[in-house]
mmCIF file of C-alpha atoms in Angstrom:
data_model
loop_
_atom_site.group_PDB
_atom_site.id
_atom_site.type_symbol
_atom_site.label_atom_id
_atom_site.label_comp_id
_atom_site.label_asym_id
_atom_site.label_seq_id
_atom_site.Cartn_x
_atom_site.Cartn_y
_atom_site.Cartn_z
ATOM 1 C CA MET A 7 231.894 -149.324 -6.383
ATOM 2 C CA GLN A 8 235.568 -149.289 -5.461
ATOM 3 C CA PHE A 9 238.298 -146.668 -5.576
ATOM 4 C CA THR A 10 241.693 -147.465 -7.075
ATOM 5 C CA ASN A 11 244.673 -146.472 -4.934
ATOM 6 C CA PRO A 12 243.046 -143.630 -2.958
ATOM 7 C CA ASP A 13 245.373 -141.448 -0.898
ATOM 8 C CA ASP A 14 243.532 -141.269 2.421
ATOM 9 C CA ASN A 15 246.391 -139.348 4.035
ATOM 10 C CA ASP A 16 245.964 -136.441 1.642
ATOM 11 C CA ASN A 17 243.642 -133.850 3.173
ATOM 12 C CA SER A 18 244.436 -130.976 0.837
ATOM 13 C CA ASN A 19 241.363 -128.913 -0.039
ATOM 14 C CA ILE A 20 239.356 -130.746 2.632
ATOM 15 C CA GLU A 21 237.846 -128.704 5.464
ATOM 16 C CA ASP A 22 236.197 -130.581 8.327
ATOM 17 C CA ARG A 23 233.962 -128.299 10.408
ATOM 18 C CA ARG A 24 232.022 -131.059 12.118
ATOM 19 C CA GLY A 25 231.663 -130.318 15.805
ATOM 20 C CA GLY A 26 234.100 -127.427 15.561
ATOM 21 C CA GLY A 27 232.034 -124.423 16.540
ATOM 22 C CA GLY A 28 229.539 -124.553 13.729
ATOM 23 C CA ARG A 29 226.587 -122.190 13.826
ATOM 24 C CA LYS A 30 223.321 -123.661 15.006
ATOM 25 C CA MET A 31 220.584 -122.204 12.860
ATOM 26 C CA ALA A 32 217.224 -121.282 14.389
ATOM 27 C CA ILE A 33 214.272 -121.038 12.044
ATOM 28 C CA GLY A 34 211.950 -119.077 14.326
ATOM 29 C CA GLY A 35 209.193 -121.693 14.554
ATOM 30 C CA VAL A 36 209.238 -122.695 10.872
ATOM 31 C CA GLY A 37 210.887 -126.045 10.168
ATOM 32 C CA THR A 38 213.777 -125.853 7.746
ATOM 33 C CA ILE A 39 212.460 -128.790 5.734
ATOM 34 C CA VAL A 40 209.138 -126.995 5.337
ATOM 35 C CA VAL A 41 210.928 -123.878 4.112
ATOM 36 C CA VAL A 42 212.853 -125.879 1.527
ATOM 37 C CA ILE A 43 209.704 -127.620 0.273
ATOM 38 C CA ILE A 44 207.938 -124.263 -0.020
ATOM 39 C CA ALA A 45 210.895 -122.937 -2.009
ATOM 40 C CA LEU A 46 210.779 -125.903 -4.384
ATOM 41 C CA ILE A 47 207.055 -125.483 -4.930
ATOM 42 C CA MET A 48 207.446 -121.768 -5.596
ATOM 43 C CA GLY A 49 210.455 -122.276 -7.835
ATOM 44 C CA LYS A 50 212.620 -120.243 -5.460
ATOM 45 C CA ASN A 51 216.237 -120.707 -4.433
ATOM 46 C CA PRO A 52 216.045 -122.576 -1.075
ATOM 47 C CA MET A 53 219.183 -120.823 0.205
ATOM 48 C CA GLN A 54 217.711 -117.375 -0.418
ATOM 49 C CA LEU A 55 214.468 -118.258 1.349
ATOM 50 C CA LEU A 56 216.288 -119.809 4.304
ATOM 51 C CA ASN A 57 218.489 -116.744 4.648
ATOM 52 C CA GLN A 58 215.435 -114.479 4.680
ATOM 53 C CA VAL A 59 214.016 -116.498 7.551
ATOM 54 C CA ASN A 60 217.312 -116.709 9.425
ATOM 55 C CA ASN A 61 217.940 -112.970 9.233
ATOM 56 C CA ASN A 62 215.017 -112.527 11.618
ATOM 57 C CA ALA A 63 215.725 -115.539 13.800
ATOM 58 C CA PRO A 64 217.901 -115.836 16.924
ATOM 59 C CA GLN A 65 221.116 -117.777 16.506
ATOM 60 C CA SER A 66 223.422 -119.353 19.015
ATOM 61 C CA GLN A 67 227.055 -120.314 18.799
ATOM 62 C CA GLN A 68 228.333 -123.675 19.898
ATOM 63 C CA GLN A 69 232.070 -123.615 20.425
ATOM 64 C CA THR A 70 234.173 -126.622 21.249
ATOM 65 C CA ASP A 71 237.856 -127.444 21.170
ATOM 66 C CA GLN A 72 237.159 -131.166 21.074
ATOM 67 C CA PRO A 73 237.714 -132.955 17.757
ATOM 68 C CA TYR A 74 234.619 -134.458 16.233
ATOM 69 C CA GLN A 75 234.116 -138.050 17.339
ATOM 70 C CA GLU A 76 232.823 -139.824 14.270
ATOM 71 C CA SER A 77 231.200 -143.227 14.219
ATOM 72 C CA ALA A 78 232.465 -146.053 12.032
ATOM 73 C CA GLU A 79 229.627 -145.357 9.587
ATOM 74 C CA GLU A 80 230.458 -141.646 9.482
ATOM 75 C CA LYS A 81 234.092 -142.466 8.797
ATOM 76 C CA GLN A 82 233.118 -144.529 5.772
ATOM 77 C CA GLU A 83 230.850 -141.724 4.552
ATOM 78 C CA ARG A 84 233.640 -139.178 5.022
ATOM 79 C CA LEU A 85 236.130 -141.319 3.135
ATOM 80 C CA LEU A 86 233.684 -141.878 0.287
ATOM 81 C CA ALA A 87 232.982 -138.151 -0.033
ATOM 82 C CA LYS A 88 236.677 -137.337 0.197
ATOM 83 C CA ARG A 89 237.736 -139.992 -2.316
ATOM 84 C CA THR A 90 235.055 -138.905 -4.773
ATOM 85 C CA PHE A 91 236.114 -135.286 -4.395
ATOM 86 C CA GLN A 92 239.771 -136.163 -4.957
ATOM 87 C CA SER A 93 238.912 -138.290 -7.978
ATOM 88 C CA CYS A 94 236.895 -135.414 -9.450
ATOM 89 C CA ASP A 95 239.822 -133.100 -8.826
ATOM 90 C CA VAL A 96 242.230 -135.375 -10.701
ATOM 91 C CA VAL A 97 239.894 -135.861 -13.667
ATOM 92 C CA TRP A 98 239.047 -132.198 -14.093
ATOM 93 C CA LYS A 99 242.629 -131.082 -13.638
ATOM 94 C CA GLN A 100 243.605 -133.393 -16.495
ATOM 95 C CA GLN A 101 240.731 -132.224 -18.678
ATOM 96 C CA PHE A 102 241.501 -128.542 -18.182
ATOM 97 C CA GLY A 103 245.141 -129.252 -19.002
ATOM 98 C CA GLN A 104 244.111 -130.834 -22.295
ATOM 99 C CA TRP A 105 241.962 -127.798 -23.052
ATOM 100 C CA ASN A 106 244.833 -125.424 -22.185
ATOM 101 C CA LYS A 107 242.659 -123.815 -19.530
ATOM 102 C CA GLN A 108 243.647 -122.831 -16.010
ATOM 103 C CA PHE A 109 242.164 -125.036 -13.296
ATOM 104 C CA GLN A 110 241.507 -123.994 -9.705
ATOM 105 C CA SER A 111 240.585 -126.738 -7.250
ATOM 106 C CA PRO A 112 237.538 -126.165 -5.048
ATOM 107 C CA VAL A 113 237.370 -127.040 -1.341
ATOM 108 C CA LEU A 114 235.152 -129.709 0.195
ATOM 109 C CA VAL A 115 233.636 -128.574 3.497
ATOM 110 C CA MET A 116 232.043 -131.186 5.744
ATOM 111 C CA TYR A 117 229.850 -129.780 8.510
ATOM 112 C CA THR A 118 226.921 -130.615 10.782
ATOM 113 C CA GLU A 119 223.547 -128.839 10.848
ATOM 114 C CA GLY A 120 224.615 -125.351 9.772
ATOM 115 C CA THR A 121 227.635 -123.302 8.739
ATOM 116 C CA GLN A 122 228.654 -119.943 7.340
ATOM 117 C CA THR A 123 229.429 -119.579 3.638
ATOM 118 C CA ALA A 124 230.228 -116.726 1.285
ATOM 119 C CA CYS A 125 226.712 -117.270 -0.103
ATOM 120 C CA GLY A 126 224.998 -116.838 3.270
ATOM 121 C CA ASN A 127 223.947 -119.270 5.964
ATOM 122 C CA GLY A 128 224.207 -122.894 4.907
ATOM 123 C CA SER A 129 221.839 -125.522 6.301
ATOM 124 C CA ALA A 130 221.978 -129.303 6.196
ATOM 125 C CA ALA A 131 218.278 -129.343 5.248
ATOM 126 C CA MET A 132 219.193 -127.769 1.916
ATOM 127 C CA GLY A 133 221.267 -130.778 0.971
ATOM 128 C CA PRO A 134 224.764 -130.525 -0.533
ATOM 129 C CA PHE A 135 225.471 -127.275 -2.355
ATOM 130 C CA TYR A 136 228.238 -125.319 -4.074
ATOM 131 C CA CYS A 137 228.986 -121.681 -3.278
ATOM 132 C CA PRO A 138 230.705 -119.838 -6.151
ATOM 133 C CA GLY A 139 231.579 -116.963 -3.813
ATOM 134 C CA ASP A 140 234.197 -119.029 -1.961
ATOM 135 C CA GLN A 141 234.470 -121.927 -4.442
ATOM 136 C CA LYS A 142 233.550 -124.475 -1.789
ATOM 137 C CA ILE A 143 231.316 -127.534 -1.807
ATOM 138 C CA TYR A 144 229.309 -127.890 1.408
ATOM 139 C CA LEU A 145 228.194 -131.314 2.604
ATOM 140 C CA ASP A 146 226.519 -132.543 5.765
ATOM 141 C CA LEU A 147 227.183 -136.282 5.659
ATOM 142 C CA SER A 148 223.750 -136.988 7.138
ATOM 143 C CA PHE A 149 222.402 -136.321 3.634
ATOM 144 C CA PHE A 150 223.745 -139.699 2.541
ATOM 145 C CA ASN A 151 221.421 -141.389 5.022
ATOM 146 C CA GLU A 152 218.541 -139.183 3.896
ATOM 147 C CA LEU A 153 219.301 -140.122 0.297
ATOM 148 C CA ALA A 154 218.799 -143.781 1.175
ATOM 149 C CA THR A 155 215.846 -143.514 3.568
ATOM 150 C CA LYS A 156 213.832 -140.607 2.177
ATOM 151 C CA PHE A 157 214.652 -140.886 -1.523
ATOM 152 C CA ASN A 158 215.278 -144.659 -1.685
ATOM 153 C CA ALA A 159 218.621 -144.049 -3.382
ATOM 154 C CA SER A 160 221.272 -146.159 -1.688
ATOM 155 C CA GLY A 161 224.698 -147.323 -2.784
ATOM 156 C CA ASP A 162 228.143 -145.763 -2.825
ATOM 157 C CA PHE A 163 227.929 -144.635 -6.440
ATOM 158 C CA ALA A 164 224.644 -142.845 -5.735
ATOM 159 C CA ARG A 165 226.467 -140.896 -3.032
ATOM 160 C CA ALA A 166 229.430 -140.287 -5.309
ATOM 161 C CA TYR A 167 227.055 -138.887 -7.938
ATOM 162 C CA VAL A 168 225.898 -136.249 -5.443
ATOM 163 C CA VAL A 169 229.460 -135.077 -4.753
ATOM 164 C CA ALA A 170 230.360 -135.153 -8.455
ATOM 165 C CA HIS A 171 227.253 -133.083 -9.282
ATOM 166 C CA GLU A 172 228.334 -130.352 -6.859
ATOM 167 C CA PHE A 173 231.872 -130.503 -8.261
ATOM 168 C CA GLY A 174 230.220 -130.009 -11.645
ATOM 169 C CA HIS A 175 228.857 -126.684 -10.425
ATOM 170 C CA HIS A 176 232.440 -125.629 -9.708
ATOM 171 C CA ILE A 177 233.412 -126.552 -13.262
ATOM 172 C CA GLN A 178 230.510 -124.462 -14.542
ATOM 173 C CA ASN A 179 231.779 -121.570 -12.467
ATOM 174 C CA LEU A 180 235.271 -121.873 -13.961
ATOM 175 C CA LEU A 181 233.925 -122.153 -17.515
ATOM 176 C CA GLY A 182 231.580 -119.185 -17.138
ATOM 177 C CA TYR A 183 228.252 -121.016 -17.360
ATOM 178 C CA SER A 184 227.220 -119.869 -13.887
ATOM 179 C CA ASP A 185 227.515 -116.281 -15.095
ATOM 180 C CA LYS A 186 224.549 -116.858 -17.388
ATOM 181 C CA LEU A 187 222.251 -117.097 -14.386
ATOM 182 C CA ASP A 188 223.897 -114.178 -12.609
ATOM 183 C CA GLN A 189 223.441 -111.995 -15.674
ATOM 184 C CA ALA A 190 219.802 -113.027 -16.044
ATOM 185 C CA ARG A 191 218.870 -112.435 -12.408
ATOM 186 C CA GLY A 192 216.392 -109.565 -12.192
ATOM 187 C CA ARG A 193 216.345 -109.111 -15.968
ATOM 188 C CA VAL A 194 214.091 -111.971 -17.037
ATOM 189 C CA SER A 195 210.800 -113.380 -15.827
ATOM 190 C CA GLU A 196 210.728 -115.922 -13.028
ATOM 191 C CA LYS A 197 209.630 -118.571 -15.525
ATOM 192 C CA GLU A 198 212.605 -117.874 -17.798
ATOM 193 C CA TYR A 199 215.024 -117.750 -14.881
ATOM 194 C CA ASN A 200 213.779 -121.146 -13.689
ATOM 195 C CA ARG A 201 214.338 -122.499 -17.202
ATOM 196 C CA LEU A 202 217.957 -121.317 -17.101
ATOM 197 C CA SER A 203 218.347 -122.879 -13.667
ATOM 198 C CA VAL A 204 217.175 -126.216 -15.070
ATOM 199 C CA LYS A 205 219.780 -125.972 -17.834
ATOM 200 C CA LEU A 206 222.497 -125.318 -15.249
ATOM 201 C CA GLU A 207 221.474 -128.253 -13.057
ATOM 202 C CA LEU A 208 221.149 -130.691 -15.940
ATOM 203 C CA GLN A 209 224.577 -129.680 -17.164
ATOM 204 C CA ALA A 210 225.956 -130.418 -13.686
ATOM 205 C CA ASP A 211 224.375 -133.877 -13.966
ATOM 206 C CA PHE A 212 226.124 -134.314 -17.309
ATOM 207 C CA LEU A 213 229.431 -133.257 -15.751
ATOM 208 C CA ALA A 214 228.960 -135.785 -12.944
ATOM 209 C CA GLY A 215 228.596 -138.526 -15.541
ATOM 210 C CA TYR A 216 231.542 -137.088 -17.471
ATOM 211 C CA TRP A 217 233.715 -137.439 -14.370
ATOM 212 C CA ALA A 218 232.764 -141.095 -13.971
ATOM 213 C CA HIS A 219 233.563 -141.767 -17.639
ATOM 214 C CA TYR A 220 237.189 -140.716 -17.158
ATOM 215 C CA ALA A 221 237.620 -141.789 -13.540
ATOM 216 C CA LYS A 222 237.275 -145.401 -14.661
ATOM 217 C CA ASP A 223 240.625 -145.092 -16.454
ATOM 218 C CA LEU A 224 242.641 -143.581 -13.594
ATOM 219 C CA GLN A 225 245.357 -145.698 -12.017
ATOM 220 C CA LYS A 226 245.172 -143.563 -8.861
ATOM 221 C CA ASN A 227 242.048 -141.982 -7.373
ATOM 222 C CA GLY A 228 240.022 -143.795 -10.004
ATOM 223 C CA ILE A 229 236.854 -145.847 -9.682
ATOM 224 C CA VAL A 230 235.710 -149.353 -10.530
ATOM 225 C CA ILE A 231 231.972 -149.550 -11.196
ATOM 226 C CA ASN A 232 229.534 -152.121 -12.522
ATOM 227 C CA GLU A 233 226.013 -151.998 -13.930
ATOM 228 C CA GLN A 234 224.499 -152.127 -10.452
ATOM 229 C CA ASP A 235 226.513 -149.056 -9.458
ATOM 230 C CA VAL A 236 225.333 -147.192 -12.538
ATOM 231 C CA GLU A 237 221.723 -148.096 -11.770
ATOM 232 C CA SER A 238 222.083 -146.748 -8.220
ATOM 233 C CA ALA A 239 223.336 -143.408 -9.544
ATOM 234 C CA LEU A 240 220.574 -143.238 -12.154
ATOM 235 C CA ASN A 241 218.044 -144.005 -9.436
ATOM 236 C CA ALA A 242 219.445 -141.198 -7.284
ATOM 237 C CA ALA A 243 219.127 -138.776 -10.183
ATOM 238 C CA SER A 244 215.535 -139.846 -10.810
ATOM 239 C CA GLN A 245 214.510 -139.565 -7.162
ATOM 240 C CA ILE A 246 215.490 -135.894 -6.898
ATOM 241 C CA GLY A 247 213.801 -134.637 -10.050
ATOM 242 C CA ASP A 248 211.539 -131.610 -9.660
ATOM 243 C CA ASP A 249 208.457 -133.550 -10.758
ATOM 244 C CA GLN A 250 209.125 -136.262 -8.196
ATOM 245 C CA LEU A 251 209.743 -133.770 -5.377
ATOM 246 C CA GLN A 252 206.675 -131.696 -6.212
ATOM 247 C CA LYS A 253 204.463 -134.784 -6.302
ATOM 248 C CA GLN A 254 205.721 -135.763 -2.865
ATOM 249 C CA ALA A 255 205.220 -132.259 -1.483
ATOM 250 C CA GLN A 256 201.870 -131.253 -2.980
ATOM 251 C CA GLY A 257 200.507 -134.123 -5.044
ATOM 252 C CA TYR A 258 200.838 -132.424 -8.438
ATOM 253 C CA ILE A 259 203.503 -130.780 -10.574
ATOM 254 C CA VAL A 260 204.033 -127.201 -11.763
ATOM 255 C CA PRO A 261 206.507 -127.322 -14.691
ATOM 256 C CA ASP A 262 207.102 -123.559 -14.705
ATOM 257 C CA ALA A 263 208.410 -123.875 -11.150
ATOM 258 C CA PHE A 264 211.011 -126.510 -12.032
ATOM 259 C CA THR A 265 214.553 -125.450 -11.113
ATOM 260 C CA HIS A 266 216.515 -128.714 -11.468
ATOM 261 C CA GLY A 267 214.764 -130.699 -14.193
ATOM 262 C CA THR A 268 212.506 -133.735 -14.250
ATOM 263 C CA SER A 269 213.596 -137.178 -13.138
ATOM 264 C CA ALA A 270 213.830 -138.336 -16.751
ATOM 265 C CA GLN A 271 215.915 -135.314 -17.732
ATOM 266 C CA ARG A 272 218.342 -135.770 -14.860
ATOM 267 C CA VAL A 273 218.834 -139.442 -15.713
ATOM 268 C CA PHE A 274 219.280 -138.623 -19.413
ATOM 269 C CA TRP A 275 221.981 -135.997 -18.911
ATOM 270 C CA PHE A 276 223.939 -137.949 -16.306
ATOM 271 C CA LYS A 277 223.918 -140.999 -18.559
ATOM 272 C CA LYS A 278 224.928 -138.889 -21.553
ATOM 273 C CA GLY A 279 228.037 -137.640 -19.755
ATOM 274 C CA LEU A 280 228.847 -141.136 -18.523
ATOM 275 C CA THR A 281 228.574 -142.803 -21.926
ATOM 276 C CA THR A 282 229.985 -140.155 -24.284
ATOM 277 C CA GLY A 283 232.803 -138.494 -22.358
ATOM 278 C CA ASP A 284 232.423 -135.667 -24.875
ATOM 279 C CA ILE A 285 232.247 -132.229 -23.265
ATOM 280 C CA LYS A 286 230.608 -130.785 -26.381
ATOM 281 C CA GLN A 287 227.609 -133.034 -25.763
ATOM 282 C CA GLY A 288 226.884 -131.261 -22.480
ATOM 283 C CA ASP A 289 225.938 -127.795 -23.728
ATOM 284 C CA THR A 290 222.469 -127.686 -22.215
ATOM 285 C CA PHE A 291 222.233 -123.922 -22.699
ATOM 286 C CA ASN A 292 222.095 -124.356 -26.471
ATOM 287 C CA ASP A 293 219.854 -127.412 -26.459
ATOM 288 C CA PRO A 294 216.533 -126.429 -28.114
ATOM 289 C CA SER A 295 214.662 -129.176 -26.264
ATOM 290 C CA LEU A 296 215.217 -127.513 -22.887
#
């Protein structure tokens, strides 16, 4: 995967909190990874469960005036995340203009270990996430290494897919799809709420593919990808399906507890966005098969 004419001097809507006084999160004797796995098994929102634990746990502040000293590998990871984010921003700004809709750019926040968000305490163990409360995408770059080592999903386009998926959640927020879950919270059964969550996540996968479809045509902040790149992204999508994660965590699957969709579903919707480039094809909320 290559980027066409990226502007690496443009840091607009990029917030780098690495090593800059981020909050170190104590879990009170319960490992954060364990908490996240428990949340996935129970069909809960990992952020909500982590916040419940952290509310009763001691926290310490680490303040420093020294700029973060990144390694050569971290620099490449930062540039990839930044370039993907900027490419997404260009594509979606163009699309919203064609739809005569107002577009508001999100912010990409890079941090280490833990940070404060408008949605509560953010933790690197949760993986990348989008907070609609402040319209920011939160990313600990160490997740890219975890993606390769733990989930066997390596390659630059696999990493770009992750960023584009979170950007997709911002698009859902702007288009009002996220409101469907907010309106359903507390009004429907846990099983039905999980089903709506799956629809939201699969649509974000579609939007990630949709970005790649149009980014290939950009003269600036575009991408050049081949079949191997596409396979790496499809592999990443398949490795983080609910069925795959539940099998790893407990040895069996509980479909009613799915919150993100199966591996096959995630691959299908990402590929659908990538190949069609038709926003009407991504209405997961009205798809009778889901």
